[in-house]
CSV table of C-alpha atoms and ligand atoms in Angstrom, one decimal:
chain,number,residue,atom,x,y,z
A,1,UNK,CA,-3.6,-6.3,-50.1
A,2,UNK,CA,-5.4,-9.3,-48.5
A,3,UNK,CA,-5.2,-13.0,-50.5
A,4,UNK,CA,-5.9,-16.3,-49.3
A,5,UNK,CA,-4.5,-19.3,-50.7
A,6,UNK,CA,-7.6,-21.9,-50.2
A,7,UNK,CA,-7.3,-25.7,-51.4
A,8,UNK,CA,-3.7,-26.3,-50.9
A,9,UNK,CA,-0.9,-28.7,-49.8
A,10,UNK,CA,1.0,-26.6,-47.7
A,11,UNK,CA,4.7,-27.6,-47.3
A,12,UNK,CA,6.1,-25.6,-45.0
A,13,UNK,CA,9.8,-25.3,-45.2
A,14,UNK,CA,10.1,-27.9,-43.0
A,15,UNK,CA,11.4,-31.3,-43.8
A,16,UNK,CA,8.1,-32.8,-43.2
A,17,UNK,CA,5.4,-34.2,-45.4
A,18,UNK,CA,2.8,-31.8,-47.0
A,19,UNK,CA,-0.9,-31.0,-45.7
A,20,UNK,CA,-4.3,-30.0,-46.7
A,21,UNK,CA,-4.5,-26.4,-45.3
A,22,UNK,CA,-5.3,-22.8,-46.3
A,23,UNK,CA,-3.1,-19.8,-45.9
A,24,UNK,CA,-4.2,-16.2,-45.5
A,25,UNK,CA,-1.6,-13.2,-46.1
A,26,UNK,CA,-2.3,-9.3,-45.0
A,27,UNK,CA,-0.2,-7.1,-46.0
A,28,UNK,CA,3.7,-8.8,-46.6
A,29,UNK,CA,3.3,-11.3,-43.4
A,30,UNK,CA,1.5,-14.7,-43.3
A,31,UNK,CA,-1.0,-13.8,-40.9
A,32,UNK,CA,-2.8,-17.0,-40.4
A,33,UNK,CA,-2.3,-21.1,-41.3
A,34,UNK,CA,-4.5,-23.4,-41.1
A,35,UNK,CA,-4.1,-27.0,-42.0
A,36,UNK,CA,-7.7,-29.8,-42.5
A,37,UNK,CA,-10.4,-29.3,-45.0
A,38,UNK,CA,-12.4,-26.4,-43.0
A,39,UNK,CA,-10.7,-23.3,-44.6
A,40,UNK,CA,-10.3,-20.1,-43.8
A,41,UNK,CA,-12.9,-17.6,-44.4
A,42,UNK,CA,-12.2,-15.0,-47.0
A,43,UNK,CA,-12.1,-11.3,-45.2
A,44,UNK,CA,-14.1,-8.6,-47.3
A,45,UNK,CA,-11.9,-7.2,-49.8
A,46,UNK,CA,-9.5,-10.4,-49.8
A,47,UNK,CA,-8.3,-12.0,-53.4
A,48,UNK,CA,-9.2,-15.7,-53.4
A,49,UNK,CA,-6.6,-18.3,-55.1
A,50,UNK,CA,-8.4,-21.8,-54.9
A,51,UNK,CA,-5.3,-23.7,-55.4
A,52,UNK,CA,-6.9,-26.7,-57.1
A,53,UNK,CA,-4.7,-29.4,-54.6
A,54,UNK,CA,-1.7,-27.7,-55.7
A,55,UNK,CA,1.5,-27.4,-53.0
A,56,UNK,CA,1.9,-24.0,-51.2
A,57,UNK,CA,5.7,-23.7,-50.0
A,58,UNK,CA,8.1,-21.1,-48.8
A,59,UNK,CA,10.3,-19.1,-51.5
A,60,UNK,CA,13.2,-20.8,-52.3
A,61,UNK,CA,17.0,-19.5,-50.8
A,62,UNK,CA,20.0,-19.3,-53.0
A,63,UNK,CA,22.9,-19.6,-50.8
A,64,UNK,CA,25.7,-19.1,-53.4
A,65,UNK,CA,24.3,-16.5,-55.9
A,66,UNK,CA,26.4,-14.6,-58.9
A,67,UNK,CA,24.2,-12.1,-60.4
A,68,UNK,CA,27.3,-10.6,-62.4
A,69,UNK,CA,27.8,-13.8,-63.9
A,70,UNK,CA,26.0,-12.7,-66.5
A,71,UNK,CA,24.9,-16.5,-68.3
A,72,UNK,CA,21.1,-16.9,-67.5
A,73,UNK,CA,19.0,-19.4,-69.2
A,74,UNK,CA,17.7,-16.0,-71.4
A,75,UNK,CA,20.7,-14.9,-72.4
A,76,UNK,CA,24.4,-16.6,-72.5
A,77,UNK,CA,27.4,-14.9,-72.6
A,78,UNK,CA,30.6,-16.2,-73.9
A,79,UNK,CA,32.8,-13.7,-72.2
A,80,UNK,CA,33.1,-13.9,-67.9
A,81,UNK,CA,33.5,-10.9,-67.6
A,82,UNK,CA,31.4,-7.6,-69.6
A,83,UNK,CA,31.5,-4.2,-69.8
A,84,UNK,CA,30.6,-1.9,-66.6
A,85,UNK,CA,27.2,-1.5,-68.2
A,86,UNK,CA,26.2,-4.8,-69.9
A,87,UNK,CA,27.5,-6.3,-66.2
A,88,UNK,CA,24.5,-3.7,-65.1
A,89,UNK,CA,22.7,-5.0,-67.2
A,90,UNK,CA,23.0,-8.9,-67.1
A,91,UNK,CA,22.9,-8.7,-62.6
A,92,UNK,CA,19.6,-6.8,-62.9
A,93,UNK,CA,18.3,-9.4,-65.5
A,94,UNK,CA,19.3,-12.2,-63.8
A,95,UNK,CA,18.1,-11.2,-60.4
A,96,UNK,CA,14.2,-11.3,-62.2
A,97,UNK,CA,15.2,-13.9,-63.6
A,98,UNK,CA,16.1,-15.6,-60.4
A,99,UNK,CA,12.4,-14.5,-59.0
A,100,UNK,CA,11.0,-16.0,-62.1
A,101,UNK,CA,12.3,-19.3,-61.4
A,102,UNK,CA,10.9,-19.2,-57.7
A,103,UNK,CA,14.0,-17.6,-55.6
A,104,UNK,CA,12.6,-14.7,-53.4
A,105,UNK,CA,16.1,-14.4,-51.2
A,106,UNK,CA,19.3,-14.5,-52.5
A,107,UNK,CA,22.6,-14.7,-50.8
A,108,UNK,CA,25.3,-13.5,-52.9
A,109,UNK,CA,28.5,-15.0,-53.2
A,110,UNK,CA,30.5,-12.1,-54.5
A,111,UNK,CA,30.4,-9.6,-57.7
A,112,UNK,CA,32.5,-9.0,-60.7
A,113,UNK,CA,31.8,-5.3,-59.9
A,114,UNK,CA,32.7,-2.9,-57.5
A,115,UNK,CA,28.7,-1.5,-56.2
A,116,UNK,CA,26.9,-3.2,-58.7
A,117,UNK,CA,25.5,-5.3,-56.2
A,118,UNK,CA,24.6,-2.6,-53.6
A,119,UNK,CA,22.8,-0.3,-55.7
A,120,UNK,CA,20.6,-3.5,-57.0
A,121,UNK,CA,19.6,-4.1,-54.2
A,122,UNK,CA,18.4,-0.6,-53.3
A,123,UNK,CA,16.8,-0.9,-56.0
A,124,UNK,CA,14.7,-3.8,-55.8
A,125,UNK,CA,13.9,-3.1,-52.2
A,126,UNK,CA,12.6,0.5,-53.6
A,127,UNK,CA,10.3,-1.8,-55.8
A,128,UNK,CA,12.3,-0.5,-59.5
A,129,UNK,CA,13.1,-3.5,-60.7
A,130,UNK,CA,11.9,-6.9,-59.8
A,131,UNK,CA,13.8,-9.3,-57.7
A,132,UNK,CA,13.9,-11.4,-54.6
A,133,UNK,CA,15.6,-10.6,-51.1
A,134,UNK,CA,19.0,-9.5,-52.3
A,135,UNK,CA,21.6,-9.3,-49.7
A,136,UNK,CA,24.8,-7.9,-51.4
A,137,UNK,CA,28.4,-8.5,-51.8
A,138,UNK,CA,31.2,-7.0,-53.6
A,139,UNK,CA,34.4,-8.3,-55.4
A,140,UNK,CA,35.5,-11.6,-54.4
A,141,UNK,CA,38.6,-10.8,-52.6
A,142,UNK,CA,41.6,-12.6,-53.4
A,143,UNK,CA,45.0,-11.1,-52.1
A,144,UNK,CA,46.9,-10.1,-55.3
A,145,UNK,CA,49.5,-12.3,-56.8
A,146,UNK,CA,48.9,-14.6,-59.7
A,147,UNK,CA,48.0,-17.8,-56.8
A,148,UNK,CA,44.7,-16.5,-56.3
A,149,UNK,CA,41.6,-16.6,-58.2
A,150,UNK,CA,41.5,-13.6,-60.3
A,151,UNK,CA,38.4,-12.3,-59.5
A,152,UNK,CA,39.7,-8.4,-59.7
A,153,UNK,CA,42.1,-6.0,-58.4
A,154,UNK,CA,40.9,-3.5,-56.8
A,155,UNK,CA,41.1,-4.3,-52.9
A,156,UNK,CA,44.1,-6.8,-53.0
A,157,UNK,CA,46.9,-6.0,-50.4
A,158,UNK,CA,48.4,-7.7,-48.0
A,159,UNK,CA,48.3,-7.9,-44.1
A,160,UNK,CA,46.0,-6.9,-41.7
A,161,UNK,CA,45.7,-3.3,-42.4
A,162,UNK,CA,44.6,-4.0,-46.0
A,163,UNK,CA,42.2,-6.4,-44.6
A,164,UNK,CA,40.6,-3.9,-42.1
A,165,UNK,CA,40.4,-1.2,-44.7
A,166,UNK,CA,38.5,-3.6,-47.1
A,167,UNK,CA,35.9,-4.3,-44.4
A,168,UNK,CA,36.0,-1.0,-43.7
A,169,UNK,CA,35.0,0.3,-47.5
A,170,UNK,CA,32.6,-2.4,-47.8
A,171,UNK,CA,30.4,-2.0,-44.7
A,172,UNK,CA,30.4,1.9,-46.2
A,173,UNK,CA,29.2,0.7,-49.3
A,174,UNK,CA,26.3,-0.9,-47.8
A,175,UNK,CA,27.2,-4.3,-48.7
A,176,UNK,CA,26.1,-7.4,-46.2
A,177,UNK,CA,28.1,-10.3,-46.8
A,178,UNK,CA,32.3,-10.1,-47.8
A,179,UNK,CA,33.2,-12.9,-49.5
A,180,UNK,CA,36.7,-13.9,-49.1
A,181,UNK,CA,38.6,-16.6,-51.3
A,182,UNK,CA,40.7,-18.5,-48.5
A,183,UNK,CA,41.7,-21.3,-51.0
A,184,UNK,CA,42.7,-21.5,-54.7
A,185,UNK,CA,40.5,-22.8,-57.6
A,186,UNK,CA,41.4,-25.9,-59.4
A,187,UNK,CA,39.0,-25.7,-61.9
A,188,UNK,CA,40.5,-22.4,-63.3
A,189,UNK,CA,44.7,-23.5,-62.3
A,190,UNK,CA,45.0,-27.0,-61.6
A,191,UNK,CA,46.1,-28.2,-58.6
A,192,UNK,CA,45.5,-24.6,-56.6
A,193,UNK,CA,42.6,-26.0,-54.4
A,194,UNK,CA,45.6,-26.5,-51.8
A,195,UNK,CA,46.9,-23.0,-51.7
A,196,UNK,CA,46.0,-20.6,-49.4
A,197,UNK,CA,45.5,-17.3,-50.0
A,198,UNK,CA,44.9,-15.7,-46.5
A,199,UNK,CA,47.4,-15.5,-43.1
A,200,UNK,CA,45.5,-16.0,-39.8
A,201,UNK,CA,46.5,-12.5,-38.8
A,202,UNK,CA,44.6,-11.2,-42.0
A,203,UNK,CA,41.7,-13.8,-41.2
A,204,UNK,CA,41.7,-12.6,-37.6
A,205,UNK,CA,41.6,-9.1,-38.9
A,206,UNK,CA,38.7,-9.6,-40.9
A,207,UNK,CA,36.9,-11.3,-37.9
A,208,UNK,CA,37.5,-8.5,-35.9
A,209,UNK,CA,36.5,-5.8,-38.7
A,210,UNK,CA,33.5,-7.6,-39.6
A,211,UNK,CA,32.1,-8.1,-35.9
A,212,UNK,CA,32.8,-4.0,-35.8
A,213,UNK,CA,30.8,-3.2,-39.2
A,214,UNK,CA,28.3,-5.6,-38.8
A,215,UNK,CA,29.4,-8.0,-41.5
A,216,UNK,CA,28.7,-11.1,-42.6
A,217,UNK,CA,31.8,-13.1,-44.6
A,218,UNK,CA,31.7,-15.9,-46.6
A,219,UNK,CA,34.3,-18.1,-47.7
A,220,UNK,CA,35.2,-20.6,-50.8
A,221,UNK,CA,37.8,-23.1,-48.9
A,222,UNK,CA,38.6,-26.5,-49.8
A,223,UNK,CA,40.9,-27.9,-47.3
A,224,UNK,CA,40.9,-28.8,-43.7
A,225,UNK,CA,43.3,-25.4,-43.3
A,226,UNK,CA,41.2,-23.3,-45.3
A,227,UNK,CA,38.3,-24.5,-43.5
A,228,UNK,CA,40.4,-23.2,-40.5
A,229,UNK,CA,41.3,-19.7,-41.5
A,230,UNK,CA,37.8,-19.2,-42.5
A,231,UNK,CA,36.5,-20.3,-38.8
A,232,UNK,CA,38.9,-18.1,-37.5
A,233,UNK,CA,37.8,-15.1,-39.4
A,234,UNK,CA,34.1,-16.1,-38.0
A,235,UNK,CA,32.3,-17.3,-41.2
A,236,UNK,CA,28.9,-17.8,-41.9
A,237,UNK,CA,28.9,-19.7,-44.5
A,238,UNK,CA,31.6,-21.9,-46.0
A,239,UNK,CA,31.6,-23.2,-49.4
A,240,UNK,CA,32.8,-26.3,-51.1
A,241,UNK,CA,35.2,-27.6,-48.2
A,242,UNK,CA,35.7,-30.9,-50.9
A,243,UNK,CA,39.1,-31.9,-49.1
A,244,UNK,CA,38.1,-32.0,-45.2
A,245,UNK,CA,39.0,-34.7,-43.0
A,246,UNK,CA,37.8,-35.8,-40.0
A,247,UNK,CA,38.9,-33.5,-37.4
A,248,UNK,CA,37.2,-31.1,-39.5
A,249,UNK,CA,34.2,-32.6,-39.7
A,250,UNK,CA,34.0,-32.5,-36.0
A,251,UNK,CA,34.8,-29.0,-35.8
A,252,UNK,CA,32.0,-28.2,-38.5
A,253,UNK,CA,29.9,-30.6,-36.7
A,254,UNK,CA,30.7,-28.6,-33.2
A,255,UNK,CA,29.5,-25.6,-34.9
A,256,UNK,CA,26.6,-26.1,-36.9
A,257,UNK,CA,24.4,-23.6,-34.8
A,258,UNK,CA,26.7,-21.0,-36.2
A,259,UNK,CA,28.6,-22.0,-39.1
A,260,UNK,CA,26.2,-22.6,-42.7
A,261,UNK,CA,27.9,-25.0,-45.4
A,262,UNK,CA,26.7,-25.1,-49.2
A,263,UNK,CA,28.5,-27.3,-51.3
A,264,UNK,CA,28.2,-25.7,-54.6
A,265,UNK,CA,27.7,-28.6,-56.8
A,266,UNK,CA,25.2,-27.4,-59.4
A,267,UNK,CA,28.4,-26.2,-61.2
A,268,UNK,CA,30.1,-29.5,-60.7
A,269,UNK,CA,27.5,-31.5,-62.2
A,270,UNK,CA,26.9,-28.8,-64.9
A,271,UNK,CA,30.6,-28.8,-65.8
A,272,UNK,CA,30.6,-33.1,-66.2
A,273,UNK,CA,27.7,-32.7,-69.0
A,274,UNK,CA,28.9,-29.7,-70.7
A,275,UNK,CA,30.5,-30.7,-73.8
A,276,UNK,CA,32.3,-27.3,-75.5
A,277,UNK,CA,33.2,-26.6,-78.7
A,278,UNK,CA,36.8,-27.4,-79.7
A,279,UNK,CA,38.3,-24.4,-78.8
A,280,UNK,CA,37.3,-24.2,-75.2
A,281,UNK,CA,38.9,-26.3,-73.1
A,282,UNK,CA,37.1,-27.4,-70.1
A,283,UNK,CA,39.6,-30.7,-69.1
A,284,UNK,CA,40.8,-29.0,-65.8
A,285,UNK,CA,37.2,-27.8,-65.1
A,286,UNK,CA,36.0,-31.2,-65.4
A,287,UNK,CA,38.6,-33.1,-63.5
A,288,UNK,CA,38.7,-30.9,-60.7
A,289,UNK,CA,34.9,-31.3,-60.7
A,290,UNK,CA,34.9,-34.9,-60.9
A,291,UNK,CA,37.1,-35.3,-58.1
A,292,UNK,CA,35.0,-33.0,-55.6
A,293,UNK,CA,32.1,-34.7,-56.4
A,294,UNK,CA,33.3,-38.2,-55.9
A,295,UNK,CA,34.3,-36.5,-52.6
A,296,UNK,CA,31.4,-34.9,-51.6
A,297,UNK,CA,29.1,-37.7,-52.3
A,298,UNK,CA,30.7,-39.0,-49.0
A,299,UNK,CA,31.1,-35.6,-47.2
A,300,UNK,CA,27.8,-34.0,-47.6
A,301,UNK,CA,25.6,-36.8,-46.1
A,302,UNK,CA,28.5,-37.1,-43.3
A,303,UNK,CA,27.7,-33.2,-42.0
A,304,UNK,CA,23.6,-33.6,-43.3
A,305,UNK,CA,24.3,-36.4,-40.1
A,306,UNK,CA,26.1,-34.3,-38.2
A,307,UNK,CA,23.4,-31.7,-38.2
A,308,UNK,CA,25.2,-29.2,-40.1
A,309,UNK,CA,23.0,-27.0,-42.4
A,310,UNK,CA,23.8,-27.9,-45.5
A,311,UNK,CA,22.1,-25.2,-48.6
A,312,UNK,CA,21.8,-25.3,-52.2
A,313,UNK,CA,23.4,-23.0,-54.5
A,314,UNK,CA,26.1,-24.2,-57.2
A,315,UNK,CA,28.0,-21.2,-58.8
A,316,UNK,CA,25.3,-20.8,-61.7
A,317,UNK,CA,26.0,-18.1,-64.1
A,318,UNK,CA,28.4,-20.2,-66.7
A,319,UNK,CA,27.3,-20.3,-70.0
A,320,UNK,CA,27.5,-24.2,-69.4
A,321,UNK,CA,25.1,-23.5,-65.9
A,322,UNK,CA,23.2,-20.4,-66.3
A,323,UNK,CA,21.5,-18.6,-63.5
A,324,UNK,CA,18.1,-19.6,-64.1
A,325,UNK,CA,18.8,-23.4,-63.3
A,326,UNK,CA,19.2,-23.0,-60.0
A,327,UNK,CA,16.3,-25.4,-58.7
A,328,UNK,CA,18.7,-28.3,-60.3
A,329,UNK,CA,20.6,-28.3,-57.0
A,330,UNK,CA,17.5,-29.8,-55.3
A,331,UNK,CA,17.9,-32.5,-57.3
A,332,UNK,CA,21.6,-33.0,-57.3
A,333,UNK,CA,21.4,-33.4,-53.3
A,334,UNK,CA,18.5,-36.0,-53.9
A,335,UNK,CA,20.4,-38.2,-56.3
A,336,UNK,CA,23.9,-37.3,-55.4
A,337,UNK,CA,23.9,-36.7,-51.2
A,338,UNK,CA,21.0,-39.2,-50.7
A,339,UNK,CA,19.0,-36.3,-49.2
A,340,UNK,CA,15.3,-36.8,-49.1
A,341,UNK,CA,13.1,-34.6,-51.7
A,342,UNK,CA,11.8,-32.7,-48.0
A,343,UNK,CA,15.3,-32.3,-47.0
A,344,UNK,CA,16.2,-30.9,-50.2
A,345,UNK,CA,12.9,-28.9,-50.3
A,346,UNK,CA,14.0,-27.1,-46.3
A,347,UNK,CA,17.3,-27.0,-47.3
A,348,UNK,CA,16.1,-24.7,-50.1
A,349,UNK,CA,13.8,-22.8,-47.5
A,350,UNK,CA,13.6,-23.0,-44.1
A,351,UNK,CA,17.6,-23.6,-43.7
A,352,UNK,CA,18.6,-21.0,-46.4
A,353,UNK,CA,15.9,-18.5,-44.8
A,354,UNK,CA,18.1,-18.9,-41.2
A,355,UNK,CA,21.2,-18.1,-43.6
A,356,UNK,CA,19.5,-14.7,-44.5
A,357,UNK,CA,18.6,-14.0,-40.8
A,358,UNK,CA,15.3,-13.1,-42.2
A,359,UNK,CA,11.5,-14.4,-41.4
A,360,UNK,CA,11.5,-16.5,-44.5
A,361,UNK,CA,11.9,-20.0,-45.8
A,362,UNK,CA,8.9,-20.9,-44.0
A,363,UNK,CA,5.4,-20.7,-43.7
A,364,UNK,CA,4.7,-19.7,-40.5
A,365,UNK,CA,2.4,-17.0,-39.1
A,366,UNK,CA,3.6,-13.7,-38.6
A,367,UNK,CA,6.6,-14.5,-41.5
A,368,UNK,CA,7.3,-12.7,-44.4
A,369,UNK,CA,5.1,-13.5,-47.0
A,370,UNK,CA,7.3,-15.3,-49.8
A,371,UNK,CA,5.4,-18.3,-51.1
A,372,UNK,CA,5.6,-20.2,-54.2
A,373,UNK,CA,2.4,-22.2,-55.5
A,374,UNK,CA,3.2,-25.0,-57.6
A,375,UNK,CA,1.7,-27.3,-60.0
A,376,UNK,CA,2.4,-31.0,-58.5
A,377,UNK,CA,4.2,-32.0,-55.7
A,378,UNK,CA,7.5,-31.1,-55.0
A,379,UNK,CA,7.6,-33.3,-52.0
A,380,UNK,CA,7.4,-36.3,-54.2
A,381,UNK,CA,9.6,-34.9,-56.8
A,382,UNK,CA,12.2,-31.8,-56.5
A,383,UNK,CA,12.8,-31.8,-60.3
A,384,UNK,CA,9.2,-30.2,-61.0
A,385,UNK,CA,10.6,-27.1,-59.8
A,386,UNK,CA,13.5,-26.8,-62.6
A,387,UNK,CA,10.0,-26.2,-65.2
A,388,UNK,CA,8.9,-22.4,-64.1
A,389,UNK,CA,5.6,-22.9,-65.9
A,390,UNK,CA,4.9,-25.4,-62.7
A,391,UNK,CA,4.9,-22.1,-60.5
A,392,UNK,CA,1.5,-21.1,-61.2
A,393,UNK,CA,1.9,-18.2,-58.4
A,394,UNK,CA,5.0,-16.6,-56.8
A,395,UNK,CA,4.9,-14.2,-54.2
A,396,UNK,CA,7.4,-11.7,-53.0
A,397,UNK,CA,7.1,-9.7,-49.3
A,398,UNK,CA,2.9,-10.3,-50.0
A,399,UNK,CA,2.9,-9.1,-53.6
A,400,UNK,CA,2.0,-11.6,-56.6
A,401,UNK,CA,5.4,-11.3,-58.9
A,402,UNK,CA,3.4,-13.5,-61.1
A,403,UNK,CA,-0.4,-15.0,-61.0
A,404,UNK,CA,-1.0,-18.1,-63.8
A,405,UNK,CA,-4.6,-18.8,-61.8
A,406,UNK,CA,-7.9,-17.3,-62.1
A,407,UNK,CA,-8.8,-15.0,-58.6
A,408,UNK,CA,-12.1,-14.8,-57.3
A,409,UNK,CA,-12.7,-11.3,-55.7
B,501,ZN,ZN1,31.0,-18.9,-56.1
């Protein structure tokens, strides 16, 4: 399939200003892009999308994703965790779901189910059931005792050797990215953000298991010391880090052509407007959240500054912040982190697409053809993107997952 994207604004992942331009796709690469008025002349055979001025831009990248939370903005659940099959269920919804909203890659955080994860993403890459770039994770692991965050069972053990056979049954299962919990979770047990659940021997362990298996670990840490353990065990990505100091800014700072960092405050913010009924009890949720917040106002712009990488994605999959909202982070890291609407817009794209090690995020020639057309201008204003009626075309790997536009043949 051949289509050309004529009379657009082409944003291209980026953090730079939109231009006129039109954008030709054969096959699942962008195979040519060309910005002015003079567009590109339609091949025989090629499907023509006249744009009508609106912005052609990469895919969006979320960095932190929970499919198995089940909460999407079709269908809440009350209950965190389900049943084997409605958890089936519920991750395959929400991966569509995910597409419909204009994600085309999504890096997953961890699963509340053993495989679930790896045989989605089979198959959506076998074209069964729709869904962006998944790359898969299994249970977060937590080492078992009742400090961690109880996230399941199954591979807890302590020391190295526990560590090494995790890796070990993970790489078999065909998942990408481990994700390890270094610290504790405040928002579930109060004051736990300072533990830590991991040794440096285990953490040097799982470096060393993950380099052999070809792994990629992420890690929810808080602390300067978390932040630590989860350098040592060679992560790619680091979330929240609310409580850093200086010295670990630096060191962050020192690494940001290795290291990724996503904040995760979509579930911050969500958690600060929810208001529960009675009988749920959300006061530690809230406080905790209010305090990283207030921190991360100041952190986040310091490492933006420090040319860290800094990606959206904000634990959606609550009830109270339901995968299908995920676009909201753009906004938070306007209005809270003082980012610009094209810095949120790359940090969505270009920077989560480096995350994925993939050829997408950006429009560029020869790259994977994930592209989003939408109604507006993002690059004026990131919240246009929260309404999915604004995507009047999204495309996944050169295919059109949806098409609101007439095409001339
Ligand atoms: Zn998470």
């Amino acid at each position: 399939m051949t289509t050309l994207f004529t009379n657009v604004r082409i944003f291209d992942g980026t953090p730079h200003a939109s231009r006129a331009g039109s954008v030709l796709v054969e096959g699942n690469r962008i195979a040519r892009v060309v910005y002015g008025d003079d567009p590109i002349t339609a091949p025989a055979a090629a499907q023509v999308i006249d744009g009508g001025g609106r912005t052609l831009m990469p895919g969006m990248v979320e960095a932190h994703c929970h499919l198995t939370w089940g909460s999407s903005v079709e269908q809440i659940y009350h209950a965190f965790i389900l049943p084997p099959e409605e958890l089936d269920t519920a991750a395959t919804r929400n991966a569509r779901v995910l597409l419909d909203h204009g994600f085309t890659s999504l890096w997953s955080a961890g699963a509340l189910g053993d495989g679930i994860e790896t045989r989605l993403a089979a198959r959506i890459a076998a074209g069964e059931v729709p869904g962006g770039r998944l790359i898969p994770s299994t249970l977060e692991r937590s080492p078992e005792g009742d400090e961690g965050v109880d996230t399941g069972d199954v591979f807890n053990g302590r020391g190295p050797e526990a560590m090494r056979a995790f890796m070990a049954y993970c790489a078999a299962e065909g998942v990408r990215a481990v994700k390890l919990v270094v610290s504790g979770e405040s928002a579930l047990k109060p004051g736990s953000h300072v533990d830590l659940l991991y040794t440096p021997e285990e953490m040097d362990a799982a470096r060393e298991a993950a380099a052999e298996h070809g792994l990629w670990i992420s890690c929810h840490a808080y602390t300067d010391a978390a932040v630590d353990l989860a350098l040592r065990a060679g992560a790619r990505i680091i979330y929240h880090a609310s409580y850093i100091g200086e010295a670990t800014i630096a060191r962050l700072a020192a690494l940001k052509d290795s290291v990724f960092y996503a904040p995760g405050c979509g579930v911050s913010i969500a958690a600060l407007e929810a208001s529960p009924p009675p009988h749920i009890d959300m006061s530690a949720m809230k406080h905790s959240a209010a305090e990283r917040m207030e921190l991360e106002r100041v952190l986040v712009p310091r490492l933006k500054a420090a040319g860290v990488r800094v990606l959206i994605g904000g634990d959606y999959g609550f009830p109270f912040n339901p995968n299908g909202r995920n676009a909201r982070d753009l906004a938070h890291f306007v209005e809270h982190f003082g980012f610009s609407p094209v810095e949120a817009l790359a940090a969505a794209t270009s920077l989560g697409g480096q995350l994925t090690g993939q050829q997408v995020g950006e429009v560029r020639e020869g790259w994977l053809a994930d592209l989003l057309l939408v109604d507006g201008d993002p690059t004026a204003d990131v919240t246009i993107l929260q309404d999915r009626n604004r995507l009047s075309a999204i495309m996944l790997d050169g295919r059109l997952h949806k098409l609101a536009l007439p095409v001339a043949a």
